[in-house]
JSON list of C-alpha atoms in Angstrom, two decimals:
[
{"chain": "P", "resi": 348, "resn": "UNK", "atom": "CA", "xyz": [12.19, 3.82, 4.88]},
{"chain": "P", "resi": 349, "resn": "UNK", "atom": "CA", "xyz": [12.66, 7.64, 5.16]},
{"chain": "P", "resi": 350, "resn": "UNK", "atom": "CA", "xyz": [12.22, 10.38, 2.84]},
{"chain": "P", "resi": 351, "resn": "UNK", "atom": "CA", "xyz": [14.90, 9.11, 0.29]},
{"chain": "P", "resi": 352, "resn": "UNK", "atom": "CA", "xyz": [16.17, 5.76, 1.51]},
{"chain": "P", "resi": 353, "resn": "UNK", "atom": "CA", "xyz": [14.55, 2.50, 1.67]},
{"chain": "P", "resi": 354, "resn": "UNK", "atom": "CA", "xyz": [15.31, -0.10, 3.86]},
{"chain": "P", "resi": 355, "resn": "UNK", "atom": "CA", "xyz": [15.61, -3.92, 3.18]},
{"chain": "P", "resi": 356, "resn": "UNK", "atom": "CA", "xyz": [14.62, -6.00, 6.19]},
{"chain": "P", "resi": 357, "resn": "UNK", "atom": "CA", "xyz": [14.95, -9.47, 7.49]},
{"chain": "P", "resi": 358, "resn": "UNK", "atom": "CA", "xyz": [12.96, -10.71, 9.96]},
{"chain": "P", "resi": 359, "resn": "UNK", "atom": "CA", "xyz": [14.20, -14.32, 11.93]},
{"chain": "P", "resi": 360, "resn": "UNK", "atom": "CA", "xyz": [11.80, -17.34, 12.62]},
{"chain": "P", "resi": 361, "resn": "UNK", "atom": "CA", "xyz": [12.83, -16.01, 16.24]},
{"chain": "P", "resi": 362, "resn": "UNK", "atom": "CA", "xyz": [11.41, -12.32, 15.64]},
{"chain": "P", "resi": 363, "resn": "UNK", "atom": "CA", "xyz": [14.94, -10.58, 15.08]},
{"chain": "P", "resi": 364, "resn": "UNK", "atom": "CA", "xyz": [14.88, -8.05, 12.66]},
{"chain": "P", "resi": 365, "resn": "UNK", "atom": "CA", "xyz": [17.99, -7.41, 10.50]},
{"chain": "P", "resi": 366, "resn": "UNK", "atom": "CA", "xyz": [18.81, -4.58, 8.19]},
{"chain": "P", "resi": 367, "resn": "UNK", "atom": "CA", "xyz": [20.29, -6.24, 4.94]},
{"chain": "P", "resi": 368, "resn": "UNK", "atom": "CA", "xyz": [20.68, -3.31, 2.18]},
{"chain": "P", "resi": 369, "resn": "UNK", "atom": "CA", "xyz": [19.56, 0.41, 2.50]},
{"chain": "P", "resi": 370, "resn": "UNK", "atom": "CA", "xyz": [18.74, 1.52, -1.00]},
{"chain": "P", "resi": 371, "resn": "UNK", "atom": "CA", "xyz": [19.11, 5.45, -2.02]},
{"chain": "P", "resi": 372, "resn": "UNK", "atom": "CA", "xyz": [16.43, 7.24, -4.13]},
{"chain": "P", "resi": 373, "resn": "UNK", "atom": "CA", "xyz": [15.94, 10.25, -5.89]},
{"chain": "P", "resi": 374, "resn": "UNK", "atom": "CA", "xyz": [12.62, 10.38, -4.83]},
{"chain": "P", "resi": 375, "resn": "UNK", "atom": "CA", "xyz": [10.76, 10.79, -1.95]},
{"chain": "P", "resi": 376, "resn": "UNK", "atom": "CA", "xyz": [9.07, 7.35, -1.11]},
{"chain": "P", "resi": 377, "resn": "UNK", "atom": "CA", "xyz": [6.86, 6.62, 1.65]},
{"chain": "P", "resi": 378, "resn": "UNK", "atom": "CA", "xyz": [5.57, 2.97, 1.47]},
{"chain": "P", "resi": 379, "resn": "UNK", "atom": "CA", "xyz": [6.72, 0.35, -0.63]},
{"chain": "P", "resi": 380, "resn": "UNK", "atom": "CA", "xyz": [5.76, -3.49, -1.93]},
{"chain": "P", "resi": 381, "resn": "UNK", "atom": "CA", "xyz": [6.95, -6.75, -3.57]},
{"chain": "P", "resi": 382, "resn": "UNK", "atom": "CA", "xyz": [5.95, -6.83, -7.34]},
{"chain": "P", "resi": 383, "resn": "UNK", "atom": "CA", "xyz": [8.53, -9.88, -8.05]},
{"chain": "P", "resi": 384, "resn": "UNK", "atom": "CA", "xyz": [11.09, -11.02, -5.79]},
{"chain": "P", "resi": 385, "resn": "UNK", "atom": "CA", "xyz": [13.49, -8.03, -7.37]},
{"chain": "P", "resi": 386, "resn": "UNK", "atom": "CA", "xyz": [10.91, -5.59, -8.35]},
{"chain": "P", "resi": 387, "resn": "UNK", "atom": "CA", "xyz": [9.06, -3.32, -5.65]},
{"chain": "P", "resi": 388, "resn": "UNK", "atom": "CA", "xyz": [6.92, -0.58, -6.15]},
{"chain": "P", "resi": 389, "resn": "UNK", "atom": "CA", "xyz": [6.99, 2.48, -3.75]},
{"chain": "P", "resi": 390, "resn": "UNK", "atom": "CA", "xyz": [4.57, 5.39, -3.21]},
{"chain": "P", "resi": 391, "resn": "UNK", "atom": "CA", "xyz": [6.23, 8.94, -3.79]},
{"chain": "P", "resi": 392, "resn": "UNK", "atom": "CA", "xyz": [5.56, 12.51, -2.10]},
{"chain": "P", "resi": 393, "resn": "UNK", "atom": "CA", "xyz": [6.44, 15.94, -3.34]},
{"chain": "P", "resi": 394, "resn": "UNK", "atom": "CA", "xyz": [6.96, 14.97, -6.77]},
{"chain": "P", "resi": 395, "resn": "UNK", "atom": "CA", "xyz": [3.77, 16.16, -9.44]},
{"chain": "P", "resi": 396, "resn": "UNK", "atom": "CA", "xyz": [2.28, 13.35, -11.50]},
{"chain": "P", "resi": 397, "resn": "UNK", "atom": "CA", "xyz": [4.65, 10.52, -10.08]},
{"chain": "P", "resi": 398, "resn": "UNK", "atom": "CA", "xyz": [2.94, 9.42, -7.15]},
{"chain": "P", "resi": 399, "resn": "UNK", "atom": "CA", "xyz": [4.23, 5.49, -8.09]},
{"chain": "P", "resi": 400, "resn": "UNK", "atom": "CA", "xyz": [7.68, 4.33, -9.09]},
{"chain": "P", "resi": 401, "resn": "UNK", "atom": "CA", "xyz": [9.26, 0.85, -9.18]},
{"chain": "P", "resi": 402, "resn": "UNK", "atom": "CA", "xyz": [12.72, 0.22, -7.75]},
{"chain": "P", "resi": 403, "resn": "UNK", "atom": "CA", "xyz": [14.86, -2.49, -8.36]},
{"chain": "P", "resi": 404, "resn": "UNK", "atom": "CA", "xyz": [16.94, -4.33, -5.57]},
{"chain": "P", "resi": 405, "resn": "UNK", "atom": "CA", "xyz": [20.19, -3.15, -6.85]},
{"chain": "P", "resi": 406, "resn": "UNK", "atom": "CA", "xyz": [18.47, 0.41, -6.94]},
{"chain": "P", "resi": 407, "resn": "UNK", "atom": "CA", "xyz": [17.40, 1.34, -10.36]},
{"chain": "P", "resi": 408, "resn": "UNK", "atom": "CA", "xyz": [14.78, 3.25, -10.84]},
{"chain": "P", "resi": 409, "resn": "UNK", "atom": "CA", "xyz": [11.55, 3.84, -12.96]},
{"chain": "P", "resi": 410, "resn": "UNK", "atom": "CA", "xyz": [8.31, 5.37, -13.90]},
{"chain": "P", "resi": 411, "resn": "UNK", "atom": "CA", "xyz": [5.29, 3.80, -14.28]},
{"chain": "P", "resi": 412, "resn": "UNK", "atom": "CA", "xyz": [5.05, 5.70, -17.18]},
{"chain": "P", "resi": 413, "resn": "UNK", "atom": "CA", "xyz": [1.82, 3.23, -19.44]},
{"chain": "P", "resi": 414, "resn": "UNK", "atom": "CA", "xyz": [-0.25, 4.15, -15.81]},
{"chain": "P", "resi": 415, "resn": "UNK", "atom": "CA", "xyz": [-2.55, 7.28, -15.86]},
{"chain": "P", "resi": 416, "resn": "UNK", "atom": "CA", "xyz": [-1.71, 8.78, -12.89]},
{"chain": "P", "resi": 417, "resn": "UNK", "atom": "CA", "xyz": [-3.69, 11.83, -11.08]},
{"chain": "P", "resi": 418, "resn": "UNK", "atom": "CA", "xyz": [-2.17, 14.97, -12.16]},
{"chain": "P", "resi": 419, "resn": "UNK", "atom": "CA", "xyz": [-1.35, 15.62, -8.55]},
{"chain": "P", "resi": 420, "resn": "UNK", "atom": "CA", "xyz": [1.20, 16.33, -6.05]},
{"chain": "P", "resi": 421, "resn": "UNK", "atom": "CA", "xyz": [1.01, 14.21, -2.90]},
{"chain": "P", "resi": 422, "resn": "UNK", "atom": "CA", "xyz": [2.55, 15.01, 0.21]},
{"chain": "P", "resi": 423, "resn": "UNK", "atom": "CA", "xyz": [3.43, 12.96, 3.09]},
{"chain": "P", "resi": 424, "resn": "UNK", "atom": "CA", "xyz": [1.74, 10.19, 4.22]},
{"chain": "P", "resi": 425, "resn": "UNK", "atom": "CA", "xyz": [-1.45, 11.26, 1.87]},
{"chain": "P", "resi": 426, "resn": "UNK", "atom": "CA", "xyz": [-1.07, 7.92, -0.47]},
{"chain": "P", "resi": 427, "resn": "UNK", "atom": "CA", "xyz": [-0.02, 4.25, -0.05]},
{"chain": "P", "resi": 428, "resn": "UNK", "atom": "CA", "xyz": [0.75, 1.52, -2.42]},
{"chain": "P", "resi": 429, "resn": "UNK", "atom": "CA", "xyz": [0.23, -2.03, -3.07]},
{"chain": "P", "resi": 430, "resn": "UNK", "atom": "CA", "xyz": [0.36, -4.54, -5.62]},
{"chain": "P", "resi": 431, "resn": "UNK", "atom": "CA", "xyz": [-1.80, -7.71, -6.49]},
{"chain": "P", "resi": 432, "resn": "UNK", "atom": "CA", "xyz": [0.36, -9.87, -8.60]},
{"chain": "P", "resi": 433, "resn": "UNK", "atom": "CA", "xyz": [-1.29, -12.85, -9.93]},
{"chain": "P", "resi": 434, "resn": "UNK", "atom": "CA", "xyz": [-4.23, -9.82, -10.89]},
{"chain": "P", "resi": 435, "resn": "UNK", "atom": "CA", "xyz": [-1.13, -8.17, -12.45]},
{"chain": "P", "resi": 436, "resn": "UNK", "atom": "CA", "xyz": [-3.30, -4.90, -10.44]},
{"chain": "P", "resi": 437, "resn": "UNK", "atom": "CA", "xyz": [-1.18, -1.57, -8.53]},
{"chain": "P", "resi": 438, "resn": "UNK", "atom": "CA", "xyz": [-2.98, -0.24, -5.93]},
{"chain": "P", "resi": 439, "resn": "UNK", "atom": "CA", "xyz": [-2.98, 3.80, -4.90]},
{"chain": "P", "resi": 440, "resn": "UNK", "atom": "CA", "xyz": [-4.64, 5.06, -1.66]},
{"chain": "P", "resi": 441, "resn": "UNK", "atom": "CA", "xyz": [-5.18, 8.63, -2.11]},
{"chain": "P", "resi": 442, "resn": "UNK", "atom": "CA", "xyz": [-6.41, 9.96, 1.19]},
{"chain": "P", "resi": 443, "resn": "UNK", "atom": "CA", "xyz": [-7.21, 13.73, 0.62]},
{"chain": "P", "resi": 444, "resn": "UNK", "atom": "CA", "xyz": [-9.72, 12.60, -2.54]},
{"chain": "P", "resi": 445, "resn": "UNK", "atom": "CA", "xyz": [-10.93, 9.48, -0.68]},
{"chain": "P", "resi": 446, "resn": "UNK", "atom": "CA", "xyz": [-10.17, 7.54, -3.54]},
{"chain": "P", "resi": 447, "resn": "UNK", "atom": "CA", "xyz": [-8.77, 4.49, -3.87]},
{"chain": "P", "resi": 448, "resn": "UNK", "atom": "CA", "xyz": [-7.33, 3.64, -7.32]},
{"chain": "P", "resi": 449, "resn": "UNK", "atom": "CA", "xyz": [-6.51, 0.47, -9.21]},
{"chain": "P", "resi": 450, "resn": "UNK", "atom": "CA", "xyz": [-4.57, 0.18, -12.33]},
{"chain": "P", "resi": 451, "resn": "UNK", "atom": "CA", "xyz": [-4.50, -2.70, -14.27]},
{"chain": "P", "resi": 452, "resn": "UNK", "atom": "CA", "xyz": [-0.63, -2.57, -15.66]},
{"chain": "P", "resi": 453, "resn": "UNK", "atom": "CA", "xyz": [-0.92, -5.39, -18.79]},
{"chain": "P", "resi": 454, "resn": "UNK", "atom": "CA", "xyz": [-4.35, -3.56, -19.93]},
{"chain": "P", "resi": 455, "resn": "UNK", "atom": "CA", "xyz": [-3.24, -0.02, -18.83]},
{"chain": "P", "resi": 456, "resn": "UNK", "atom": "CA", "xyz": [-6.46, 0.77, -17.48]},
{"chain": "P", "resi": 457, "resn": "UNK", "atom": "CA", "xyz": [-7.36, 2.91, -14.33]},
{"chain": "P", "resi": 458, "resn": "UNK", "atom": "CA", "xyz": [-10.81, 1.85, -12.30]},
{"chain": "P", "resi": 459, "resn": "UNK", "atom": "CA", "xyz": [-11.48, 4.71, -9.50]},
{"chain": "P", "resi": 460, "resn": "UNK", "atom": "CA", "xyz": [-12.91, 3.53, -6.22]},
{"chain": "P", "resi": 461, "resn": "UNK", "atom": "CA", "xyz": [-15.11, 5.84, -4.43]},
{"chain": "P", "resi": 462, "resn": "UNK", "atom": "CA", "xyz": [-17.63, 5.00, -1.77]},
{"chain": "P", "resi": 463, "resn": "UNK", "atom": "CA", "xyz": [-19.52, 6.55, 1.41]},
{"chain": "P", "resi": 464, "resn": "UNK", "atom": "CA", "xyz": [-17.47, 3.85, 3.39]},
{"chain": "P", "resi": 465, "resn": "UNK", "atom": "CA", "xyz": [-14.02, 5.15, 1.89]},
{"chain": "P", "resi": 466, "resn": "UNK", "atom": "CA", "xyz": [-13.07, 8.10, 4.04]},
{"chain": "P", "resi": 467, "resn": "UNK", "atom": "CA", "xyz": [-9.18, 9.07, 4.55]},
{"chain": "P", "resi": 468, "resn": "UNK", "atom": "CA", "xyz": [-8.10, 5.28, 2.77]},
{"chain": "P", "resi": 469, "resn": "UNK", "atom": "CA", "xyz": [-4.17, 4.68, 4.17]},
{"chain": "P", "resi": 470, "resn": "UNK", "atom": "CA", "xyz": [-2.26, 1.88, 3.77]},
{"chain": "P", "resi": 471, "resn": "UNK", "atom": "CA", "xyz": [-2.85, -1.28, 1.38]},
{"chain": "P", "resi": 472, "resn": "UNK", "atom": "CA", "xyz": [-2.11, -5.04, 0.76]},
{"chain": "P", "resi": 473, "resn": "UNK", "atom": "CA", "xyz": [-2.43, -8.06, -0.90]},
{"chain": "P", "resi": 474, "resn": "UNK", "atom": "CA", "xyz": [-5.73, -9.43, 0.93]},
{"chain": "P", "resi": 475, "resn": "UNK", "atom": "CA", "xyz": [-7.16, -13.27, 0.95]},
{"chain": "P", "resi": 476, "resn": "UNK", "atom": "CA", "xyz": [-7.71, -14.67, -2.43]},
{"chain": "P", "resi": 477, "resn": "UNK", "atom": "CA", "xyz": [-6.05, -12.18, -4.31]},
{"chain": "P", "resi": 478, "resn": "UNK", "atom": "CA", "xyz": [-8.03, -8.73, -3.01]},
{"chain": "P", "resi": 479, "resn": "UNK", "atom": "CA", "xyz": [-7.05, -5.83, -1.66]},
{"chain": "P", "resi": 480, "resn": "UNK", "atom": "CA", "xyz": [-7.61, -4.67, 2.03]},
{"chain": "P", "resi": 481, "resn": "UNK", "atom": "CA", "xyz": [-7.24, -1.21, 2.53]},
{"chain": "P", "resi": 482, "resn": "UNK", "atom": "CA", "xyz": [-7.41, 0.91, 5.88]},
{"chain": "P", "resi": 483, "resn": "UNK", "atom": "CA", "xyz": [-10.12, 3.26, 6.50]},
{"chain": "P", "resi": 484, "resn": "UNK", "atom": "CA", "xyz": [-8.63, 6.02, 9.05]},
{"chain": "P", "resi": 485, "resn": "UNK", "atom": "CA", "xyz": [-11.71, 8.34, 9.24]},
{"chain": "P", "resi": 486, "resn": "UNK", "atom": "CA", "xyz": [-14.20, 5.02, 9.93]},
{"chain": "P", "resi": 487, "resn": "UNK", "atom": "CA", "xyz": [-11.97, 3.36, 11.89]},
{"chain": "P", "resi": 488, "resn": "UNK", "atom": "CA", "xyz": [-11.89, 0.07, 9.60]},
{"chain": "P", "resi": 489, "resn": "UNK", "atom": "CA", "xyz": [-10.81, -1.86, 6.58]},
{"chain": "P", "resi": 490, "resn": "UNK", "atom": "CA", "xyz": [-12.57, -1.99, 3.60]},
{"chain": "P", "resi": 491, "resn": "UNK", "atom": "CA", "xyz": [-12.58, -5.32, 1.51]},
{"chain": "P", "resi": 492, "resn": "UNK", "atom": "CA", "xyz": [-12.18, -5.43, -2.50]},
{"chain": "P", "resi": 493, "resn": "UNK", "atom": "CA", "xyz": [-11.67, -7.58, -5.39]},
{"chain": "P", "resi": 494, "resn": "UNK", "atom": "CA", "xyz": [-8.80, -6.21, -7.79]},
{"chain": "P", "resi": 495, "resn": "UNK", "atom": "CA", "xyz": [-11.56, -4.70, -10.15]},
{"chain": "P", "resi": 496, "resn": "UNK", "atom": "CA", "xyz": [-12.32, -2.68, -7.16]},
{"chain": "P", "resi": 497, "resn": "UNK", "atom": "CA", "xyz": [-15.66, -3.92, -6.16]},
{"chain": "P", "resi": 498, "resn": "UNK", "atom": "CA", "xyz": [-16.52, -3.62, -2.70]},
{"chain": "P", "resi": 499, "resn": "UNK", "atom": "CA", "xyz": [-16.75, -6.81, -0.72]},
{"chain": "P", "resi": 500, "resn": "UNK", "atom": "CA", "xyz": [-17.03, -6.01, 2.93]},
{"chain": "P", "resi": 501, "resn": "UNK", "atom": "CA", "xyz": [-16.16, -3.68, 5.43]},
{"chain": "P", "resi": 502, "resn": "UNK", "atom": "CA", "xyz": [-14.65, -4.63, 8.95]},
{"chain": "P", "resi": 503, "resn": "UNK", "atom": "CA", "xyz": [-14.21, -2.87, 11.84]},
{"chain": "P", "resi": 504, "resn": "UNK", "atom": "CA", "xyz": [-11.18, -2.91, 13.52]},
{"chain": "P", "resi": 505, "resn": "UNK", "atom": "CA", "xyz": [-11.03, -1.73, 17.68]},
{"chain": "P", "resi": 506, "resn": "UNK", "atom": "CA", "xyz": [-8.35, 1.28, 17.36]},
{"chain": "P", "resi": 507, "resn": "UNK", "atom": "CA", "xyz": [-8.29, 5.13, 16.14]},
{"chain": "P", "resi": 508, "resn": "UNK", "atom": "CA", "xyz": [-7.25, 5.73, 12.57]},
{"chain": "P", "resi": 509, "resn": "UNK", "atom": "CA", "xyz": [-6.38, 2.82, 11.44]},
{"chain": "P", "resi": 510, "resn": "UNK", "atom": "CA", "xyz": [-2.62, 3.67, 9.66]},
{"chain": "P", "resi": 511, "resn": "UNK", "atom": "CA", "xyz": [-0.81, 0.13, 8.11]},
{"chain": "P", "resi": 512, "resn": "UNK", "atom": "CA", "xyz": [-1.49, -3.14, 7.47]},
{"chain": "P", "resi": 513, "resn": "UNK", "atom": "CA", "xyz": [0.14, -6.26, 5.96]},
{"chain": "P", "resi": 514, "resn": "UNK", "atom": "CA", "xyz": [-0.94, -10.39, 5.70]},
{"chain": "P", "resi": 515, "resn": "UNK", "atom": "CA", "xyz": [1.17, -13.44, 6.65]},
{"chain": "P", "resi": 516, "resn": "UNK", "atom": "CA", "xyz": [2.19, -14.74, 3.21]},
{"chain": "P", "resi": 517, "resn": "UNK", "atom": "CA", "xyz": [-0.03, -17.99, 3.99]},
{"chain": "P", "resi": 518, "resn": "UNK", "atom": "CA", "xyz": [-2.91, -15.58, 4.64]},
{"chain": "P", "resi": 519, "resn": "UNK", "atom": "CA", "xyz": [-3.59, -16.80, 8.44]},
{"chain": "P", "resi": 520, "resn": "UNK", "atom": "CA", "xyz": [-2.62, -13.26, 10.02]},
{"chain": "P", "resi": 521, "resn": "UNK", "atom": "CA", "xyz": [-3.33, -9.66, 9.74]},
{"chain": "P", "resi": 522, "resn": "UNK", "atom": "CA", "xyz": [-1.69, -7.31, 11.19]},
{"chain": "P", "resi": 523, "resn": "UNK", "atom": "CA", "xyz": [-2.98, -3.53, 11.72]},
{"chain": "P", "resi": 524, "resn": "UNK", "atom": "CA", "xyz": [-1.38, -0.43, 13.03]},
{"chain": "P", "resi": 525, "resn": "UNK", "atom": "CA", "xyz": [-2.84, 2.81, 14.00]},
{"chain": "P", "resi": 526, "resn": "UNK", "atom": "CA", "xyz": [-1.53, 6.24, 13.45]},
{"chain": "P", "resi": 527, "resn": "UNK", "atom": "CA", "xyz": [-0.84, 9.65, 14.37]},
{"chain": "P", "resi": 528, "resn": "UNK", "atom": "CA", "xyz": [-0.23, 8.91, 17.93]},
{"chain": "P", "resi": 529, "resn": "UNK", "atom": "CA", "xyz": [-1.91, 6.28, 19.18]},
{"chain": "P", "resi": 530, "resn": "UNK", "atom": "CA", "xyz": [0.37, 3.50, 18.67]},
{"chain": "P", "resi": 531, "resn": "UNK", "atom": "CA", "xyz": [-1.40, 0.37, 18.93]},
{"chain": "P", "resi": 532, "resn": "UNK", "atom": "CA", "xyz": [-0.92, -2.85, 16.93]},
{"chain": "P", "resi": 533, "resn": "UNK", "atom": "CA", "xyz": [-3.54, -5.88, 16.42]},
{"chain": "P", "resi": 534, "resn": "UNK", "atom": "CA", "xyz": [-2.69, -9.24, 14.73]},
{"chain": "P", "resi": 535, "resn": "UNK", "atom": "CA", "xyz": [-5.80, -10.81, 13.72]},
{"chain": "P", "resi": 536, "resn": "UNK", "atom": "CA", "xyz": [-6.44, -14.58, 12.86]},
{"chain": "P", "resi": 537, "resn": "UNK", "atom": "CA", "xyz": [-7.86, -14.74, 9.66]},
{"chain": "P", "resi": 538, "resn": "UNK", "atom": "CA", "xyz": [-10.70, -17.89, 8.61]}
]
Protein backbone atom coordinates (compact mmCIF):
# COMPACT_ATOMS: atom_id res chain seq x y z
CA UNK A 1 0.00 0.00 0.00
CA UNK A 2 1.24 3.52 -0.99
CA UNK A 3 -0.29 6.80 -0.94
CA UNK A 4 -3.17 5.88 -3.42
CA UNK A 5 -2.89 2.19 -4.21
CA UNK A 6 -3.51 -0.75 -2.15
CA UNK A 7 -2.08 -3.91 -2.55
CA UNK A 8 -3.73 -7.43 -2.32
CA UNK A 9 -1.31 -10.06 -1.03
CA UNK A 10 -0.96 -13.76 -0.88
CA UNK A 11 1.18 -15.31 1.27
CA UNK A 12 2.13 -19.44 0.54
CA UNK A 13 2.11 -22.18 3.34
CA UNK A 14 5.91 -21.98 2.14
CA UNK A 15 6.31 -18.11 3.03
CA UNK A 16 6.10 -16.77 -0.70
CA UNK A 17 4.41 -13.72 -1.00
CA UNK A 18 2.38 -12.96 -4.17
CA UNK A 19 0.85 -9.78 -5.38
CA UNK A 20 -2.77 -10.73 -6.62
CA UNK A 21 -4.70 -7.27 -7.42
CA UNK A 22 -3.41 -3.64 -6.82
CA UNK A 23 -6.48 -1.57 -6.17
CA UNK A 24 -6.48 2.40 -7.09
CA UNK A 25 -7.97 5.02 -4.68
CA UNK A 26 -8.89 8.42 -4.62
CA UNK A 27 -7.72 8.72 -1.35
CA UNK A 28 -4.77 8.62 0.44
CA UNK A 29 -4.78 5.33 2.59
CA UNK A 30 -2.23 4.23 4.89
CA UNK A 31 -3.29 0.96 6.67
CA UNK A 32 -6.02 -1.16 5.88
CA UNK A 33 -8.23 -4.38 7.37
CA UNK A 34 -10.68 -7.24 6.64
CA UNK A 35 -14.31 -6.22 7.64
CA UNK A 36 -15.86 -9.29 5.50
CA UNK A 37 -14.05 -11.31 3.13
CA UNK A 38 -14.89 -8.37 0.33
CA UNK A 39 -15.13 -5.43 2.55
CA UNK A 40 -11.88 -3.70 4.07
CA UNK A 41 -11.60 -0.67 5.81
CA UNK A 42 -8.50 1.64 5.32
CA UNK A 43 -7.16 4.61 7.32
CA UNK A 44 -6.87 7.93 5.17
CA UNK A 45 -4.31 11.00 5.35
CA UNK A 46 -4.65 14.49 4.00
CA UNK A 47 -8.24 14.38 3.62
CA UNK A 48 -10.41 16.63 6.60
CA UNK A 49 -13.07 14.66 8.46
CA UNK A 50 -12.49 11.27 6.51
CA UNK A 51 -9.89 9.70 8.36
CA UNK A 52 -11.84 6.00 7.63
CA UNK A 53 -13.22 4.69 4.37
CA UNK A 54 -14.24 1.17 3.29
CA UNK A 55 -13.14 -0.27 -0.05
CA UNK A 56 -14.49 -2.99 -1.80
CA UNK A 57 -12.33 -5.75 -3.59
CA UNK A 58 -13.37 -4.73 -6.98
CA UNK A 59 -12.50 -1.07 -5.77
CA UNK A 60 -15.53 0.84 -4.84
CA UNK A 61 -15.41 3.15 -2.52
CA UNK A 62 -17.21 4.69 0.59
CA UNK A 63 -17.62 6.84 3.59
CA UNK A 64 -18.28 5.83 6.80
CA UNK A 65 -20.60 8.43 6.77
CA UNK A 66 -23.30 7.08 10.30
CA UNK A 67 -19.49 7.31 12.24
CA UNK A 68 -18.66 10.62 14.08
CA UNK A 69 -15.44 11.18 13.04
CA UNK A 70 -12.84 13.90 14.58
CA UNK A 71 -13.14 16.98 12.64
CA UNK A 72 -9.52 16.57 11.75
CA UNK A 73 -7.00 16.26 9.13
CA UNK A 74 -4.50 13.45 9.62
CA UNK A 75 -1.33 13.21 8.00
CA UNK A 76 0.90 10.38 7.41
CA UNK A 77 1.34 7.67 9.47
CA UNK A 78 -0.56 9.73 12.48
CA UNK A 79 -3.68 7.09 12.55
CA UNK A 80 -4.24 3.32 12.02
CA UNK A 81 -7.25 1.22 11.64
CA UNK A 82 -8.76 -1.95 12.64
CA UNK A 83 -11.88 -3.71 12.85
CA UNK A 84 -13.45 -6.23 15.43
CA UNK A 85 -16.11 -8.04 13.58
CA UNK A 86 -18.11 -10.33 15.63
CA UNK A 87 -18.17 -6.79 18.12
CA UNK A 88 -19.35 -5.23 14.81
CA UNK A 89 -16.50 -2.33 16.52
CA UNK A 90 -13.88 0.08 13.96
CA UNK A 91 -10.97 0.94 15.57
CA UNK A 92 -8.94 4.53 15.01
CA UNK A 93 -5.43 5.13 16.48
CA UNK A 94 -4.95 8.73 16.52
CA UNK A 95 -1.38 9.33 17.57
CA UNK A 96 -0.94 13.19 17.84
CA UNK A 97 -4.19 13.25 20.47
CA UNK A 98 -3.15 9.95 22.10
CA UNK A 99 -6.43 8.73 21.62
CA UNK A 100 -7.58 5.71 20.65
CA UNK A 101 -11.18 5.59 19.34
CA UNK A 102 -13.84 2.93 18.96
CA UNK A 103 -17.00 3.20 17.07
CA UNK A 104 -19.61 0.93 17.39
CA UNK A 105 -21.04 0.89 13.53
CA UNK A 106 -24.78 -0.96 14.21
CA UNK A 107 -25.30 1.54 17.35
CA UNK A 108 -23.37 4.49 15.76
CA UNK A 109 -21.75 5.34 18.84
CA UNK A 110 -18.14 6.69 19.45
CA UNK A 111 -16.33 5.62 23.02
CA UNK A 112 -12.87 7.73 23.29
CA UNK A 113 -9.96 5.95 24.88
CA UNK A 114 -7.57 8.00 26.74
CA UNK A 115 -5.12 6.85 29.36
CA UNK A 116 -1.59 7.77 31.03
CA UNK A 117 -0.44 4.40 29.37
CA UNK A 118 -1.67 5.57 25.77
CA UNK A 119 1.13 7.70 24.43
CA UNK A 120 1.74 7.98 20.44
CA UNK A 121 -0.98 4.67 19.89
CA UNK A 122 0.08 3.21 16.09
CA UNK A 123 -1.08 0.38 14.58
CA UNK A 124 -4.18 -1.96 15.60
CA UNK A 125 -5.75 -5.50 15.38
CA UNK A 126 -8.12 -7.91 16.12
CA UNK A 127 -6.59 -9.26 19.58
CA UNK A 128 -7.50 -12.74 21.53
CA UNK A 129 -11.10 -13.14 22.26
CA UNK A 130 -12.34 -10.50 20.26
CA UNK A 131 -10.14 -7.27 21.75
CA UNK A 132 -8.13 -4.96 20.38
CA UNK A 133 -4.25 -4.73 20.78
CA UNK A 134 -2.90 -1.59 19.94
CA UNK A 135 0.89 -0.40 19.82
CA UNK A 136 2.17 2.05 22.18
CA UNK A 137 5.29 3.83 20.33
CA UNK A 138 6.17 6.42 23.06
CA UNK A 139 6.07 3.40 25.98
CA UNK A 140 7.47 1.00 24.01
CA UNK A 141 4.42 -1.56 24.38
CA UNK A 142 0.97 -2.78 23.58
CA UNK A 143 -1.89 -1.90 25.32
CA UNK A 144 -4.76 -4.55 25.79
CA UNK A 145 -8.67 -3.68 25.41
CA UNK A 146 -12.03 -5.06 25.19
CA UNK A 147 -14.09 -3.52 22.16
CA UNK A 148 -15.89 -1.09 24.67
CA UNK A 149 -12.47 0.17 25.16
CA UNK A 150 -11.70 -0.82 28.63
CA UNK A 151 -8.26 -1.31 29.45
CA UNK A 152 -7.15 -4.85 30.12
CA UNK A 153 -3.41 -4.98 30.30
CA UNK A 154 -0.42 -3.50 29.13
CA UNK A 155 2.68 -5.52 27.76
CA UNK A 156 5.91 -4.64 27.09
CA UNK A 157 7.42 -5.51 24.10
CA UNK A 158 11.74 -5.48 23.80
CA UNK A 159 12.11 -2.87 20.73
CA UNK A 160 11.90 1.12 20.13
CA UNK A 161 8.57 2.46 19.01
CA UNK A 162 6.71 -0.15 18.55
CA UNK A 163 5.08 0.62 14.71
CA UNK A 164 2.62 -2.61 13.39
CA UNK A 165 1.20 -5.48 14.52
CA UNK A 166 -1.12 -8.31 13.33
CA UNK A 167 -2.39 -12.04 14.98
CA UNK A 168 -2.31 -15.49 13.31
CA UNK A 169 -6.01 -15.99 12.47
CA UNK A 170 -6.01 -19.00 15.13
CA UNK A 171 -4.67 -16.47 17.65
CA UNK A 172 -1.28 -18.52 18.49
CA UNK A 173 1.12 -15.67 17.05
CA UNK A 174 1.79 -12.06 17.25
CA UNK A 175 3.73 -10.41 15.31
CA UNK A 176 5.25 -6.75 16.06
CA UNK A 177 7.25 -4.33 14.05
CA UNK A 178 9.06 -1.29 15.05
CA UNK A 179 9.36 1.96 13.28
CA UNK A 180 11.10 4.89 12.13
CA UNK A 181 14.33 3.18 11.63
CA UNK A 182 14.92 0.58 13.66
CA UNK A 183 13.64 -2.26 11.78
CA UNK A 184 13.16 -5.09 13.98
CA UNK A 185 10.39 -7.71 13.93
CA UNK A 186 9.21 -10.13 16.95
CA UNK A 187 6.69 -13.03 16.57
CA UNK A 188 5.43 -13.85 19.87
CA UNK A 189 3.65 -17.15 21.02
CA UNK A 190 0.57 -16.29 22.44
CA UNK A 191 -1.15 -18.66 25.69
Amino acid sequence: MSGKTVCLLYVSPNNVIRLTKKINTSTKVFSICCMTPSNMVVSTYGEYGHPLRMITQAGVESDLNHCKFPKKWYGYEESRCTYVPSKNTLVLTDKIAHTVYMYDIVKGTTIAVTNENIEYPRGACRGPGDTVLVCIGAMNSILHLTADGDILDTYQVDMTLPFSLCMAQDGSKLAVSSGNGHKKLMVYKLS
